[in-house]
Short mmCIF file of the C-alpha atoms (twelve columns), coordinates in Angstrom:
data_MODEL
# 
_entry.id   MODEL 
# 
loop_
_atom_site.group_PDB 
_atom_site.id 
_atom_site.type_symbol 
_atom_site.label_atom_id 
_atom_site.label_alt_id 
_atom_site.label_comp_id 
_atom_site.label_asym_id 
_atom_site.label_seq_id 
_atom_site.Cartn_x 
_atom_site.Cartn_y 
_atom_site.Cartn_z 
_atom_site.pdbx_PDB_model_num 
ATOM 1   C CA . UNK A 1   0.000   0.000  0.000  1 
ATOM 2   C CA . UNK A 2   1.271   3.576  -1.245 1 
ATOM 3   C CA . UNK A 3   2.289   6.312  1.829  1 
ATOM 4   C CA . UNK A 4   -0.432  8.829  0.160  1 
ATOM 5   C CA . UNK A 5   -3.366  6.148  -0.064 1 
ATOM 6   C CA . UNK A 6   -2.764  6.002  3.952  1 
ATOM 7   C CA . UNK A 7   -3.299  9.312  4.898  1 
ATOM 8   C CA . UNK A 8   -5.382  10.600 1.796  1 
ATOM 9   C CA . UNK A 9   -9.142  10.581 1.966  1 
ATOM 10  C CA . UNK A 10  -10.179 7.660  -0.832 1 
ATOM 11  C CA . UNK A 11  -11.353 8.848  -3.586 1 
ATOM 12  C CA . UNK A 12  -14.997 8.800  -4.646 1 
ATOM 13  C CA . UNK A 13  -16.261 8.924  -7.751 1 
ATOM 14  C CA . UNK A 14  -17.570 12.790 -8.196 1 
ATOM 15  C CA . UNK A 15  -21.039 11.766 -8.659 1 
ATOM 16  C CA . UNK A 16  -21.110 9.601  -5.234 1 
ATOM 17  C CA . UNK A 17  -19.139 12.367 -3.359 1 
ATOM 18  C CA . UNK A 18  -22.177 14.917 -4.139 1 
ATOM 19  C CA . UNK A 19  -24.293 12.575 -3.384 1 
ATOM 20  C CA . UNK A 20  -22.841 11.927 -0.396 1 
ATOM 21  C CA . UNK A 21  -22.310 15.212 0.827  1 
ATOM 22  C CA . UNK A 22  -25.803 16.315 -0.213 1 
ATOM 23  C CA . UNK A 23  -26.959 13.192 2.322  1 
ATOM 24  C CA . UNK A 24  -24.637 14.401 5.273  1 
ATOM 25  C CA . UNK A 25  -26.106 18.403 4.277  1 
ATOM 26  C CA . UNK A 26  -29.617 17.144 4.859  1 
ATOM 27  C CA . UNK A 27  -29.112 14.933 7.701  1 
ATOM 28  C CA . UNK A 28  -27.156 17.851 9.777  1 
ATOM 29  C CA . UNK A 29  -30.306 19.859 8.857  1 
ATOM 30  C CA . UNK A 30  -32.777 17.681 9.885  1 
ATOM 31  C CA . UNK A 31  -30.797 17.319 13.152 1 
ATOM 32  C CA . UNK A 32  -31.053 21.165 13.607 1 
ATOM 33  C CA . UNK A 33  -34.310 21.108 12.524 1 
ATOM 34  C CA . UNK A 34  -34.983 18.602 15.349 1 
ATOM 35  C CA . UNK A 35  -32.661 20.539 18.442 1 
ATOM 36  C CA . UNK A 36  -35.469 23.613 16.837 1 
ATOM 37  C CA . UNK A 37  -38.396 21.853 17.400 1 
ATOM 38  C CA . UNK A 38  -37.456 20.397 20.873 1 
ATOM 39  C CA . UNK A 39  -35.846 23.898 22.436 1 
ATOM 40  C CA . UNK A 40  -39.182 26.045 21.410 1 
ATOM 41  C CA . UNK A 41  -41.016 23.016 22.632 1 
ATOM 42  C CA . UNK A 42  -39.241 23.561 25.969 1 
ATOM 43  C CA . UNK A 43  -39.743 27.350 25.857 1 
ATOM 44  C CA . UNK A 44  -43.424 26.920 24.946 1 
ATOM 45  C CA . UNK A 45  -43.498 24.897 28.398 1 
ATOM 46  C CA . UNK A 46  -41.785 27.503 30.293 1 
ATOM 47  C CA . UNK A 47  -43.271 30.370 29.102 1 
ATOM 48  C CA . UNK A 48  -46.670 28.608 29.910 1 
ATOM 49  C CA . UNK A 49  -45.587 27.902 33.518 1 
ATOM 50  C CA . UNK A 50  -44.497 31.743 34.390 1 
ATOM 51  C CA . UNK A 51  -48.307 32.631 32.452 1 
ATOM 52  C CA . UNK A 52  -50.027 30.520 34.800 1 
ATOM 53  C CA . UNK A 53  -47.950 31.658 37.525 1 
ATOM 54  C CA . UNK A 54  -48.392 35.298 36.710 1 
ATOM 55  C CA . UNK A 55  -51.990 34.943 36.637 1 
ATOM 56  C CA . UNK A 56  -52.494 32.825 39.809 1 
ATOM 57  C CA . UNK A 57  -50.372 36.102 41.358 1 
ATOM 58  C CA . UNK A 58  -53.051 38.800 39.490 1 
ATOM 59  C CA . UNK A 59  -56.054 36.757 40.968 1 
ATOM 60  C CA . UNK A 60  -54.381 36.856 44.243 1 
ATOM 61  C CA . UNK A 61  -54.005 40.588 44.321 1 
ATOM 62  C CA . UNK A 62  -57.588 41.069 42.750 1 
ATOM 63  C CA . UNK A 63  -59.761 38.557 45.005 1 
ATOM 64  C CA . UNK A 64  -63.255 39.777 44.328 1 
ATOM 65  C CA . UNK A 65  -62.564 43.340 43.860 1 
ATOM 66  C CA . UNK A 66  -62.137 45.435 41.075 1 
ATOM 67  C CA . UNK A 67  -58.238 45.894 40.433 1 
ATOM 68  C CA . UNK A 68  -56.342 49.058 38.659 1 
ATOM 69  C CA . UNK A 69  -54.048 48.247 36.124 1 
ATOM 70  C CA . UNK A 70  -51.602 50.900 35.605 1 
ATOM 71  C CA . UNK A 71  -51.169 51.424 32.223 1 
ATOM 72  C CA . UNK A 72  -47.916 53.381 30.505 1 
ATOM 73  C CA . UNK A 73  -48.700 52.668 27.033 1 
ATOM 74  C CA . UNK A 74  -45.737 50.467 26.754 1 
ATOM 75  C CA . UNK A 75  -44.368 46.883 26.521 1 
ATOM 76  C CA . UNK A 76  -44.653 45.466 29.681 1 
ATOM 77  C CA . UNK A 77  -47.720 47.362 30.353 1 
ATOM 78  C CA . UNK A 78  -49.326 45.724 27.088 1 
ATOM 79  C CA . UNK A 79  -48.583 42.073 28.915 1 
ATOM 80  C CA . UNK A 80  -49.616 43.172 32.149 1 
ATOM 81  C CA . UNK A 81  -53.094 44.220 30.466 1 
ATOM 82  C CA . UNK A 82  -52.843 40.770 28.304 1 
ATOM 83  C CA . UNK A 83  -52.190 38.524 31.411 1 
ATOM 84  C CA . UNK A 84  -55.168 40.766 33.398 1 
ATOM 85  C CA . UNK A 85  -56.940 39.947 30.722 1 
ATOM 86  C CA . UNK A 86  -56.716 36.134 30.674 1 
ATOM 87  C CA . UNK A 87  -56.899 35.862 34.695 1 
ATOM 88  C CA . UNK A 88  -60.669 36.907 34.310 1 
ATOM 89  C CA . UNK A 89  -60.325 39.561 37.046 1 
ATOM 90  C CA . UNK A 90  -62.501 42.565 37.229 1 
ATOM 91  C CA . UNK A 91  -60.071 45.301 36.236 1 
ATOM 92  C CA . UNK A 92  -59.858 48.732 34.879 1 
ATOM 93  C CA . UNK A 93  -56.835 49.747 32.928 1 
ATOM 94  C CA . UNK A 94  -55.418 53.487 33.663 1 
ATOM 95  C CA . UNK A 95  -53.337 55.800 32.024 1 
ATOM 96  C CA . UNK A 96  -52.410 58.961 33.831 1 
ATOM 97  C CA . UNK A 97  -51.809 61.867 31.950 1 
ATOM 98  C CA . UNK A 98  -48.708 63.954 32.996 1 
ATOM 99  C CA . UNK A 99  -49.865 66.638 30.410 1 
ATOM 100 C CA . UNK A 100 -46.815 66.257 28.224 1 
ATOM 101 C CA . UNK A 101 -47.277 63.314 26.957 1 
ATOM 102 C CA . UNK A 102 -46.732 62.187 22.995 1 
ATOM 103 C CA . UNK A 103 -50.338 62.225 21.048 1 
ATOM 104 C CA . UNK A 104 -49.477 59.052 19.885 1 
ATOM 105 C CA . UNK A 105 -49.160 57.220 23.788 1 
ATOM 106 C CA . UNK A 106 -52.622 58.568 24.083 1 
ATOM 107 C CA . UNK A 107 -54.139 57.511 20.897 1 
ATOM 108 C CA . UNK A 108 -52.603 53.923 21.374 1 
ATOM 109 C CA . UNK A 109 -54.133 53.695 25.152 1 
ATOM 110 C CA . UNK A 110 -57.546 54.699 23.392 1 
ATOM 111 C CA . UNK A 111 -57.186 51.837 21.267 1 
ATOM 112 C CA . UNK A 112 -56.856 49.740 24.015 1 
ATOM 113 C CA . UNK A 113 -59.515 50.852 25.980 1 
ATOM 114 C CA . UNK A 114 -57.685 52.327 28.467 1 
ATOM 115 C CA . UNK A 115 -59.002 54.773 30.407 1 
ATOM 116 C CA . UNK A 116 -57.079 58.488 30.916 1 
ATOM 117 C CA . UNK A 117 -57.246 60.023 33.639 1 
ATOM 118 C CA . UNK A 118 -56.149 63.721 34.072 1 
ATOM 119 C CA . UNK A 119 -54.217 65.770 36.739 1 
ATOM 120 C CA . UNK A 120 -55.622 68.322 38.781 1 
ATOM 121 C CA . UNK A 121 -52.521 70.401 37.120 1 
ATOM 122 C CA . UNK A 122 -50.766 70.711 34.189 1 
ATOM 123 C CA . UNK A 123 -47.152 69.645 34.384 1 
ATOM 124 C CA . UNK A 124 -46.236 72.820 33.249 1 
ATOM 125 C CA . UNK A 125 -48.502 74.727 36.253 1 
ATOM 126 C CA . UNK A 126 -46.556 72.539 38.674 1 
ATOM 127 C CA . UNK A 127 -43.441 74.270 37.861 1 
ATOM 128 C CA . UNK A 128 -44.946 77.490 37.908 1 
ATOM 129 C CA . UNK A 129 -45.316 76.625 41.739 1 
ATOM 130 C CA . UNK A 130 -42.872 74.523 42.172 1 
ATOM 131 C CA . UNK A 131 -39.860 74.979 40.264 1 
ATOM 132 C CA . UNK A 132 -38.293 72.814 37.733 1 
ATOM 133 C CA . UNK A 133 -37.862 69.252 39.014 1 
ATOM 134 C CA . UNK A 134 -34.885 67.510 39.925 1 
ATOM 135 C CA . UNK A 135 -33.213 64.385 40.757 1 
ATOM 136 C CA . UNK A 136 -33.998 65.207 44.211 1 
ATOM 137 C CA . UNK A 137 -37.293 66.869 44.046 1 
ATOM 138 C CA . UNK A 138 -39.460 64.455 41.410 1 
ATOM 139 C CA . UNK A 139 -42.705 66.134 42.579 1 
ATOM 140 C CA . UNK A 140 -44.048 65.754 39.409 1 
ATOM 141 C CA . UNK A 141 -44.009 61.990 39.551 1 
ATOM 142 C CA . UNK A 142 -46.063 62.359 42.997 1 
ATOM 143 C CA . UNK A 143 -48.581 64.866 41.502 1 
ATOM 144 C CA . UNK A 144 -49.054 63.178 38.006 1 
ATOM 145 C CA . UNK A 145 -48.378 59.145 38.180 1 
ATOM 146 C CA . UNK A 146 -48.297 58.318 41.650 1 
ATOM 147 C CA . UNK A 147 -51.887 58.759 43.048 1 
ATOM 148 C CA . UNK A 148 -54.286 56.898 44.061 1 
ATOM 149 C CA . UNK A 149 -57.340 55.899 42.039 1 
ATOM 150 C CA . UNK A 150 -58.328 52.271 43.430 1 
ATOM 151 C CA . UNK A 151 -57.468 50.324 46.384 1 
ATOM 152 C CA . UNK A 152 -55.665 47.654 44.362 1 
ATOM 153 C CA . UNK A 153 -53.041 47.953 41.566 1 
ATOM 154 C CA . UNK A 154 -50.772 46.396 39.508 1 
# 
């Protein structure tokens, strides 16, 4: 037996190496196909568990009572509403108004049905009497997010 023929790779015909390779190509991909399946199978199952866990929590906090749920307009508020939603809780969804808001937060809590509530003042009347807020003095979150409307919130 020849040196090269040891070490070499044999030699296929070019027709059976495609073939071959074009084999090996589908069964890796079939294999990732399969780790695919099986991972979002597993995610499916975990995302399910923290739904039904975040729901059993949202019927806790709303026993038989109405519940607030504060709305911002954004992402997490959207799946807050969702999971509210699918606990079957009596709820109302609220957005408070700071009075300098962008139109468009409004019009997409409208959509939603969510209701908006207004200050008593404007933003802009709060630093008439109050002066301009600071990272010490964040009256305005006190005056225009942070009061109370019902008993219980989330």
């Amino acid at each position: 037996m020849d040196y090269k023929q040891i070490i070499s790779p044999a030699r296929v015909p070019a027709h059976d190496a495609g073939a071959r390779a074009t084999a090996e190509s589908q069964g890796i991909m079939q294999r990732k196909e399969n780790i695919k399946r099986n991972n979002e199978a597993i995610m499916n199952v975990n995302l399910q568990k923290k739904i039904d866990k975040a729901i059993k929590i949202i019927r806790m906090a709303a026993g038989s009572e109405v519940i607030e749920v504060c709305f911002s307009g954004g992402k997490d508020s959207e799946v807050i509403l969702e999971l509210t939603k699918m606990a079957g809780v009596k709820y109302r969804a609220i957005y408070r108004n700071t009075t300098i808001d962008p139109s468009g937060t409004i019009e997409h809590c409208k959509s939603k049905g969510v209701e908006i509530m207004q200050p008593k003042e404007t933003f802009f009347q709060l630093i008439r009497r109050k002066g301009m807020p600071t990272r010490r003095a964040r009256f305005c979150c006190e005056y225009l997010k942070e009061y109370k409307i019902l008993d219980r919130a989330i």
